[in-house]
PDB file of C-alpha atoms in Angstrom:
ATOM      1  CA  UNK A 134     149.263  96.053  83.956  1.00 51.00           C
ATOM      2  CA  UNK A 135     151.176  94.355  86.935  1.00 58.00           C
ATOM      3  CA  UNK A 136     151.526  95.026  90.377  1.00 60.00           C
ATOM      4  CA  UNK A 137     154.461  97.460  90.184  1.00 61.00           C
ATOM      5  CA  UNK A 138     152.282 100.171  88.078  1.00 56.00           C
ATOM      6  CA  UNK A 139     148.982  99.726  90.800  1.00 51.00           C
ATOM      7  CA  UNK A 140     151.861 100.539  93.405  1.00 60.00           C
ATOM      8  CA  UNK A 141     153.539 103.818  91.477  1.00 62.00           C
ATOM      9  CA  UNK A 142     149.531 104.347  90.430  1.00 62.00           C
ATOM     10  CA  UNK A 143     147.445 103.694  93.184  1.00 61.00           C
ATOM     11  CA  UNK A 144     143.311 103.740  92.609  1.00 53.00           C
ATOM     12  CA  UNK A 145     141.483 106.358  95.244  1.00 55.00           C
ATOM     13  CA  UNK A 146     138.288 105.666  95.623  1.00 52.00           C
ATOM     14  CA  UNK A 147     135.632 107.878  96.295  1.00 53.00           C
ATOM     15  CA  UNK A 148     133.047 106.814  98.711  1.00 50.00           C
ATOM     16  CA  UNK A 149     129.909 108.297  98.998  1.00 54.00           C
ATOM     17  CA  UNK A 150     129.708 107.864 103.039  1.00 54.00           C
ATOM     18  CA  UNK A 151     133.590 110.419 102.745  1.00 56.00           C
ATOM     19  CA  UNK A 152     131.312 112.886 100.876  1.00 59.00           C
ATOM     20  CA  UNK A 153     129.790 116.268 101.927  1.00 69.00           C
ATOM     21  CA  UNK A 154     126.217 115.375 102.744  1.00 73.00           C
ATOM     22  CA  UNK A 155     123.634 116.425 100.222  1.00 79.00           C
ATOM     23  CA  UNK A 156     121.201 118.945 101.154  1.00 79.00           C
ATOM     24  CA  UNK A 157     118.913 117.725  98.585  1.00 84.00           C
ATOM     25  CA  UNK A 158     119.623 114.185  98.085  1.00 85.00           C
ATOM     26  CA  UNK A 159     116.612 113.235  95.759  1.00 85.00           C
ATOM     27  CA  UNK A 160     118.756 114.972  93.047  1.00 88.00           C
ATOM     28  CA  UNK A 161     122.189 113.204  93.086  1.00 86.00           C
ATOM     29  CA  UNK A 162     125.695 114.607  93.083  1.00 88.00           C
ATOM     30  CA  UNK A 163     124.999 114.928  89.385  1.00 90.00           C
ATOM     31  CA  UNK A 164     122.728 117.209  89.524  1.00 92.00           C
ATOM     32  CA  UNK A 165     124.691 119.379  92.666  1.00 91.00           C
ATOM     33  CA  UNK A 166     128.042 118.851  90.169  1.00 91.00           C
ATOM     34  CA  UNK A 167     125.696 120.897  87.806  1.00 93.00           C
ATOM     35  CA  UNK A 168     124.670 123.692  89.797  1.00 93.00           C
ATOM     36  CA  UNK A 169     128.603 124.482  91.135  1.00 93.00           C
ATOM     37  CA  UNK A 170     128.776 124.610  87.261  1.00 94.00           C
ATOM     38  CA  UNK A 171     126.411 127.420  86.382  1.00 94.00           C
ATOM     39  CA  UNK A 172     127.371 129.523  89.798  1.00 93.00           C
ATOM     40  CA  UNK A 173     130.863 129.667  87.905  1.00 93.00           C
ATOM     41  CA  UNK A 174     129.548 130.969  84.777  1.00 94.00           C
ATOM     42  CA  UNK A 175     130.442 134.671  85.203  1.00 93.00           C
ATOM     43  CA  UNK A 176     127.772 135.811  82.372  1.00 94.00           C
ATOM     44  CA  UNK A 177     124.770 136.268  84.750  1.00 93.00           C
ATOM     45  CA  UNK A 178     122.631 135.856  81.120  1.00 94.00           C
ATOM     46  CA  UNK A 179     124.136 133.050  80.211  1.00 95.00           C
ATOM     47  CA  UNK A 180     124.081 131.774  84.032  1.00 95.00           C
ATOM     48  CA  UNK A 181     120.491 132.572  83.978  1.00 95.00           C
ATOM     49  CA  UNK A 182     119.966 130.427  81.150  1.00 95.00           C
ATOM     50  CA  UNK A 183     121.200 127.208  82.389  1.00 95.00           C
ATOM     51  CA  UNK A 184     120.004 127.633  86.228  1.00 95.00           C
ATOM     52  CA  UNK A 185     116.056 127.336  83.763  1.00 95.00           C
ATOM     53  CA  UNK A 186     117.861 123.469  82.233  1.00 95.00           C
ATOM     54  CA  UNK A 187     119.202 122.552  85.597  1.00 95.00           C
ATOM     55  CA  UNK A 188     115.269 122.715  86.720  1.00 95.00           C
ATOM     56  CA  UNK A 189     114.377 121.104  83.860  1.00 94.00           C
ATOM     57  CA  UNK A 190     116.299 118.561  84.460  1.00 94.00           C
ATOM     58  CA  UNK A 191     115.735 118.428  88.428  1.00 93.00           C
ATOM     59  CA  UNK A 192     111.632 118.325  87.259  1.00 93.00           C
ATOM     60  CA  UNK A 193     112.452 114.755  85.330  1.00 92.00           C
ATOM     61  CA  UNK A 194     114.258 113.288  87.742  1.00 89.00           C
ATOM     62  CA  UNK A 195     111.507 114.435  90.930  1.00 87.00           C
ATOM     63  CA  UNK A 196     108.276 113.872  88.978  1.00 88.00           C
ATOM     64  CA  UNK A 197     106.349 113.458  91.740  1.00 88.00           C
ATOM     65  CA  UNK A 198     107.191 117.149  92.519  1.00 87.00           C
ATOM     66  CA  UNK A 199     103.701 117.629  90.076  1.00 89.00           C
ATOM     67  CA  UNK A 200     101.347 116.908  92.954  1.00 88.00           C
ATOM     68  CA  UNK A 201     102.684 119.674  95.138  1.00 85.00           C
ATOM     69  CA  UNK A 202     101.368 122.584  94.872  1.00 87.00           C
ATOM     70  CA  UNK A 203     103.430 125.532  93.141  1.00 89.00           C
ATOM     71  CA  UNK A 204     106.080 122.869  92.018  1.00 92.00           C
ATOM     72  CA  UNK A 205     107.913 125.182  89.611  1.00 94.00           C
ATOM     73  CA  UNK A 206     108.719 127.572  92.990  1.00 93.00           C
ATOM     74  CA  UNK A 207     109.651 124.108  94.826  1.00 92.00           C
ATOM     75  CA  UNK A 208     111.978 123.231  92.325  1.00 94.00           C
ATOM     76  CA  UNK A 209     113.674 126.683  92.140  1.00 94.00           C
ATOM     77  CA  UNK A 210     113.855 126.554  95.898  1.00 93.00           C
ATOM     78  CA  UNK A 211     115.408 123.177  95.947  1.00 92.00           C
ATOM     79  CA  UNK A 212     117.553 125.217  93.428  1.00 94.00           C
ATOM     80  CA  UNK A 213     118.546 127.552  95.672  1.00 93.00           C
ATOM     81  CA  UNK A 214     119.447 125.494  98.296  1.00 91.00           C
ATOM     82  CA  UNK A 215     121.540 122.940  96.741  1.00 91.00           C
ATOM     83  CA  UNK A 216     123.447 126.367  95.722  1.00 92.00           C
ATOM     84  CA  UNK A 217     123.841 127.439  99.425  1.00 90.00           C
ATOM     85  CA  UNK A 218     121.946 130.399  98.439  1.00 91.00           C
ATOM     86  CA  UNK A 219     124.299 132.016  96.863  1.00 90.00           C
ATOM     87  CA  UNK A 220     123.016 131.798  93.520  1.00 90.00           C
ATOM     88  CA  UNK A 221     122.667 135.355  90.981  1.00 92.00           C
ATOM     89  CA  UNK A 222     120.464 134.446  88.549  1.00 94.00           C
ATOM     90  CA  UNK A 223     116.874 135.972  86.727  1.00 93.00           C
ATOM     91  CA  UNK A 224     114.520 133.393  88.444  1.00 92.00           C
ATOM     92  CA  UNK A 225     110.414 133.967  88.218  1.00 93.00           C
ATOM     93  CA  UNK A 226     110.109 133.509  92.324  1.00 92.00           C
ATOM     94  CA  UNK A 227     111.850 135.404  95.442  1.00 90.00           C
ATOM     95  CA  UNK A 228     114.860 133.812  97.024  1.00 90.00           C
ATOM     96  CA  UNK A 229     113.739 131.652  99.899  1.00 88.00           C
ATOM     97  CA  UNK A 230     114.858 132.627 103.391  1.00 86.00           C
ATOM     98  CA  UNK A 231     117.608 130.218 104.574  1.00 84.00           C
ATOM     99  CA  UNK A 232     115.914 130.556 108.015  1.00 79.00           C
ATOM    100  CA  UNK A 233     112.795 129.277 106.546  1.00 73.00           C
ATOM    101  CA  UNK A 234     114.280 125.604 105.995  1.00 71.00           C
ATOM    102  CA  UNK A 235     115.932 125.892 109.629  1.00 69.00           C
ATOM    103  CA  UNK A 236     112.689 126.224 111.053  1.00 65.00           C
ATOM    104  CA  UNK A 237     110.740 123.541 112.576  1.00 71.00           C
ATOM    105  CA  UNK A 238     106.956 122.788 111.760  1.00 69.00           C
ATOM    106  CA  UNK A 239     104.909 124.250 114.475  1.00 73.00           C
ATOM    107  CA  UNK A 240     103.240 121.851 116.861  1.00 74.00           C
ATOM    108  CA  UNK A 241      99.933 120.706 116.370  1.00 69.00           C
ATOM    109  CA  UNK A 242      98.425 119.928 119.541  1.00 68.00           C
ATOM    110  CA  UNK A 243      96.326 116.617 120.035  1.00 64.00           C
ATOM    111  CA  UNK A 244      92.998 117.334 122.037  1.00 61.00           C
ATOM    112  CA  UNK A 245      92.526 113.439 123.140  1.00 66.00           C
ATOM    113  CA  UNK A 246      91.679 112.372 126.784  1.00 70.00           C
ATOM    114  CA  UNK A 247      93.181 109.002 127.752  1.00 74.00           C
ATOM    115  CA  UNK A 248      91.231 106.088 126.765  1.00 72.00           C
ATOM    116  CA  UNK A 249      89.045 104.751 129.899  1.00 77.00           C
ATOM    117  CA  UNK A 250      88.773 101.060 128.775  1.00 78.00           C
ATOM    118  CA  UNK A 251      91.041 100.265 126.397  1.00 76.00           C
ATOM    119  CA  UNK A 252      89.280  96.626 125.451  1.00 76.00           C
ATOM    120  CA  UNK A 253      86.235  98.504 124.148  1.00 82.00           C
ATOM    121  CA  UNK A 254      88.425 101.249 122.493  1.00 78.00           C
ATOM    122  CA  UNK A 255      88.451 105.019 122.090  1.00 80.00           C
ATOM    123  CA  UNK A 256      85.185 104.815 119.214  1.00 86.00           C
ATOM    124  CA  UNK A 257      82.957 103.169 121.870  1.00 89.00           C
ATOM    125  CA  UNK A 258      83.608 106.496 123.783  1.00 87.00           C
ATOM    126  CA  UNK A 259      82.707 108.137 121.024  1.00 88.00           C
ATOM    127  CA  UNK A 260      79.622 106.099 120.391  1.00 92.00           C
ATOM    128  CA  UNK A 261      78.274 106.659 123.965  1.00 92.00           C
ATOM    129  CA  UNK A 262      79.184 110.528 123.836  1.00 91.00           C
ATOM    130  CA  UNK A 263      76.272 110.464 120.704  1.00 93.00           C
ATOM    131  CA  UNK A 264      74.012 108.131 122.941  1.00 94.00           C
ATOM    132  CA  UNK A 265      74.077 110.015 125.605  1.00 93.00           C
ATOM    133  CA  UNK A 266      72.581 113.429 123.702  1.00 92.00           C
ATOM    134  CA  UNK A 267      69.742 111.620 122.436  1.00 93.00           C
ATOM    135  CA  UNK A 268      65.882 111.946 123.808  1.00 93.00           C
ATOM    136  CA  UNK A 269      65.144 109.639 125.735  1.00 91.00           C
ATOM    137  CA  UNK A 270      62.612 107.180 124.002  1.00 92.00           C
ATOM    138  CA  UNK A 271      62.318 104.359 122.305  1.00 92.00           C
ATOM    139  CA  UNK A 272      64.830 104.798 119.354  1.00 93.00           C
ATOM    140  CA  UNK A 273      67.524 106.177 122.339  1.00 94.00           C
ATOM    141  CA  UNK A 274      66.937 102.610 123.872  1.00 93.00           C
ATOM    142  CA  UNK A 275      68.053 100.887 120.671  1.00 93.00           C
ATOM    143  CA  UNK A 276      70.317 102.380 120.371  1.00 94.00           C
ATOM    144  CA  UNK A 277      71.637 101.225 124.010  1.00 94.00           C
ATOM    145  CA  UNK A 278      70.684  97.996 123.246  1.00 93.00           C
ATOM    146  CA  UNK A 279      73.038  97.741 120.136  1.00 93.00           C
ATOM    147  CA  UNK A 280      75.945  99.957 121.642  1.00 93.00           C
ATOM    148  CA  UNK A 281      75.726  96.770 124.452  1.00 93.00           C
ATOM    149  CA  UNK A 282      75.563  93.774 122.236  1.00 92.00           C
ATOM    150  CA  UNK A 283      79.182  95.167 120.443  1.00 91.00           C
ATOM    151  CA  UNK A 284      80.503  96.141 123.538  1.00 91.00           C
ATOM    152  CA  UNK A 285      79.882  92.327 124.727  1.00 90.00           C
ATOM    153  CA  UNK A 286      81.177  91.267 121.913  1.00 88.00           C
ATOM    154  CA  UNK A 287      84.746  93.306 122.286  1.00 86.00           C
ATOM    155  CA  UNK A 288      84.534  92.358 125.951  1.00 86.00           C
ATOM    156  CA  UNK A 289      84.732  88.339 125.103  1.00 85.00           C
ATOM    157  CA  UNK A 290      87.607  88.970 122.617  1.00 82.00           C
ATOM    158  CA  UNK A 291      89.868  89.960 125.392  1.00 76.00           C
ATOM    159  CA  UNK A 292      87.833  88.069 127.754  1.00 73.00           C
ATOM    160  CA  UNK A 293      86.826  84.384 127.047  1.00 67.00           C
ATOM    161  CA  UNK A 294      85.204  83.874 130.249  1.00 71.00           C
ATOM    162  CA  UNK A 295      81.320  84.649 129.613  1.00 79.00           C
ATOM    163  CA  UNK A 296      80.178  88.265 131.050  1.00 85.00           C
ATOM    164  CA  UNK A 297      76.743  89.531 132.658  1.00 89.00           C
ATOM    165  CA  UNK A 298      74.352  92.031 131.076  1.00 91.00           C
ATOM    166  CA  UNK A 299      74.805  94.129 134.000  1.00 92.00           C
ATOM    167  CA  UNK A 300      78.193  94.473 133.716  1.00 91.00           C
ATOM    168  CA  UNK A 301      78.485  95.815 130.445  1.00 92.00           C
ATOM    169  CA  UNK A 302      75.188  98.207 131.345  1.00 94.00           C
ATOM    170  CA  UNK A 303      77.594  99.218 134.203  1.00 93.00           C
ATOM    171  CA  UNK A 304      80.008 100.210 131.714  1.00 93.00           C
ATOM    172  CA  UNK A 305      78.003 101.881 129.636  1.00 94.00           C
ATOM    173  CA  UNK A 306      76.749 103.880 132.666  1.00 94.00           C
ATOM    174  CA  UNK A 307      80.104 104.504 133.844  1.00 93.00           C
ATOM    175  CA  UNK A 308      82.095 105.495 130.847  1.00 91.00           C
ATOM    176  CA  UNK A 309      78.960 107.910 130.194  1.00 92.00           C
ATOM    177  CA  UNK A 310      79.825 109.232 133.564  1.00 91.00           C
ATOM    178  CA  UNK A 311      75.888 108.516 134.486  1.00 93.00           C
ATOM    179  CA  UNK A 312      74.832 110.554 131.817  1.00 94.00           C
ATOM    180  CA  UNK A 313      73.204 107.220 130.020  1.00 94.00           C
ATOM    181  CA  UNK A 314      70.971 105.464 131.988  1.00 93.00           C
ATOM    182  CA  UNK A 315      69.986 101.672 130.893  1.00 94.00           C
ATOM    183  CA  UNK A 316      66.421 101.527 131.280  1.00 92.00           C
ATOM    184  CA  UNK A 317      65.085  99.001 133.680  1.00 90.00           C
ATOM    185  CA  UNK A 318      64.130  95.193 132.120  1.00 89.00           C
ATOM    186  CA  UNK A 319      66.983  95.375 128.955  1.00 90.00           C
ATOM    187  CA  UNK A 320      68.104  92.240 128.104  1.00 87.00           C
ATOM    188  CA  UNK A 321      70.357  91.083 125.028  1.00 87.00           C
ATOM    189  CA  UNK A 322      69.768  88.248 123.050  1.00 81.00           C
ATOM    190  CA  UNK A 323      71.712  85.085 124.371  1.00 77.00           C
ATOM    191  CA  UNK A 324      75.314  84.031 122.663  1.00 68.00           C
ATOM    192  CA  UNK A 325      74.535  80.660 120.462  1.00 59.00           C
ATOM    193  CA  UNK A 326      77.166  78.425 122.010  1.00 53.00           C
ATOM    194  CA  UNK A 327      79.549  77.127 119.385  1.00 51.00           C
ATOM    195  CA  UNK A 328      79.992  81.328 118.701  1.00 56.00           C
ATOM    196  CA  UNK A 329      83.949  81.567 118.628  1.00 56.00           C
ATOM    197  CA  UNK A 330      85.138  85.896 119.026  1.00 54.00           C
ATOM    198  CA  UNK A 331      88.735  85.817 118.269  1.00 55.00           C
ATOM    199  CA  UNK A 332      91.439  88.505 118.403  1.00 52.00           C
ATOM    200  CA  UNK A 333      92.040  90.294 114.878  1.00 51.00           C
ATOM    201  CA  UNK A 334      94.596  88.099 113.167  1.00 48.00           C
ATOM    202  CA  UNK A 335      94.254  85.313 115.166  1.00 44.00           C
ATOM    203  CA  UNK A 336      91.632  83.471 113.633  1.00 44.00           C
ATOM    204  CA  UNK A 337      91.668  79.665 113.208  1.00 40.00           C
ATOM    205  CA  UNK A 338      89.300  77.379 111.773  1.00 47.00           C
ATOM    206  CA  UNK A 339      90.306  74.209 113.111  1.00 42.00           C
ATOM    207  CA  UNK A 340      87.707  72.070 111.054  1.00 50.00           C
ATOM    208  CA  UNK A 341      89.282  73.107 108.084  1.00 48.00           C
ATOM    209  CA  UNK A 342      93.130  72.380 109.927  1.00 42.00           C
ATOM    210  CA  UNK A 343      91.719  68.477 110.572  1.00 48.00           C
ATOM    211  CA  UNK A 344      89.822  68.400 107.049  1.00 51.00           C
ATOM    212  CA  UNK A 345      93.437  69.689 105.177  1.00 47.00           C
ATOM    213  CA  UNK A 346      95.483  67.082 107.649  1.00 49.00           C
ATOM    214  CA  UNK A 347      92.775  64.084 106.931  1.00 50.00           C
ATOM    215  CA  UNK A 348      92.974  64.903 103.090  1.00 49.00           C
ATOM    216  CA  UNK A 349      96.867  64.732 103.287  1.00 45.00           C
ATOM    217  CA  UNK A 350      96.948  61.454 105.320  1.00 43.00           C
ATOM    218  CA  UNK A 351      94.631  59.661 102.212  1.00 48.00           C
ATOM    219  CA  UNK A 352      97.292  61.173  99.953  1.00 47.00           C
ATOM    220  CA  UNK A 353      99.674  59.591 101.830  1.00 42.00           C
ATOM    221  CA  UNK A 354      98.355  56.096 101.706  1.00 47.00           C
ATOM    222  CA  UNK A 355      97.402  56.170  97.812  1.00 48.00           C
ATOM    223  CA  UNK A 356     101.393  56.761  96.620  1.00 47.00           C
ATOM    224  CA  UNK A 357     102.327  53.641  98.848  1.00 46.00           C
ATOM    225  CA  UNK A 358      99.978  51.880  97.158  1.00 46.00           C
ATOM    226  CA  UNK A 359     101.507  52.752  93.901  1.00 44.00           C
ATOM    227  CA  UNK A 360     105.082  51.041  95.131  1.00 40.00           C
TER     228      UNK A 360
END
């Protein structure tokens, strides 16, 4: 073949992107080419008979379509659609409503209040919420007295600077709203001093940097000995 034949023959090709858009694109144009097919088969038996193989086949290629429930109706919906609805065939569920795809989801509205102190997070609101139920006594106070040691903790991640009993006593209190009460003399233990509280993800151990960066310095010095 030369160039004078591609000129008198010229190749068209047929992008997807110039196509129709599929309405149900897990299934290909193969599977759409079929379904045009059997809506021209004027024998509604016979078109009856392969609408059943065209689900067949759309059930192999969408396996996953198993863990839904009612799958077989799914798959003669999707059916149905990528016919435009306009499908006359003997199928074992109703027609689906066009409308009924048009539709959006309703709204499921989210019953959260804004978080107070975002450093401690929305749990720790949570947390106190439980606290703040209890009888007082001597169980409700360790309880305080744990809820405070975390919430220091989660304080110095975002914070380095060190931070008072009383002010995370006056958090508790506060993000209560007074409904917890710290009782009088609490004290948490002290923070050993080498104690490191990093940010998620942002974790280094810096021995272990100097110990890699020592071991690769020796390696270093015993292969230009070897020269």
């Amino acid at each position: 073949m030369n160039e004078k034949y591609y000129e008198e023959n010229p190749v068209i090709l047929d992008y997807n992107t110039e196509r129709e858009k599929l309405a149900m694109p897990e299934y290909g144009r193969n599977v759409l080419k079929m379904v045009e097919d059997v809506k021209s088969i004027p024998d509604r038996a016979k078109r009856s008979e392969q609408a059943r193989a065209v689900v067949r086949v759309m059930e192999l290629l969408n396996p996953q379509v198993h863990s839904a429930d009612n799958w077989e109706q799914k798959l003669w919906d999707h059916l149905y659609i990528m016919a435009d609805y306009e499908l006359d065939v003997d199928s074992p569920y109703p027609i689906p409503a066009p409308e009924a795809r048009q539709s959006r989801p309703e709204v499921i509205p989210l019953k959260k209040k804004p978080v107070k102190a975002t450093h401690y997070g929305r749990n720790i609101e949570s947390i106190i919420d439980l606290i703040a139920g209890e009888p007082d006594g001597e169980q409700k106070t360790a309880m305080i007295r744990s809820l405070a040691m975390y919430m220091r903790q989660q304080y110095l991640i975002w914070n380095k600077d060190s931070v008072a009993d009383e002010t995370i006593f006056n958090d508790i209190e506060k993000l209560s709203d007074y409904r917890i009460r710290v009782p009088e003399g609490l004290e948490l233990s002290r923070i050993a001093s080498d104690i490191n509280f990093s940010r998620p993800g942002m974790t280094i151990d810096f021995a272990t940097v100097r110990k890699q960066g020592g071991q690769q310095k020796r390696n270093f010095g015993r292969k230009g000995n070897k020269r």
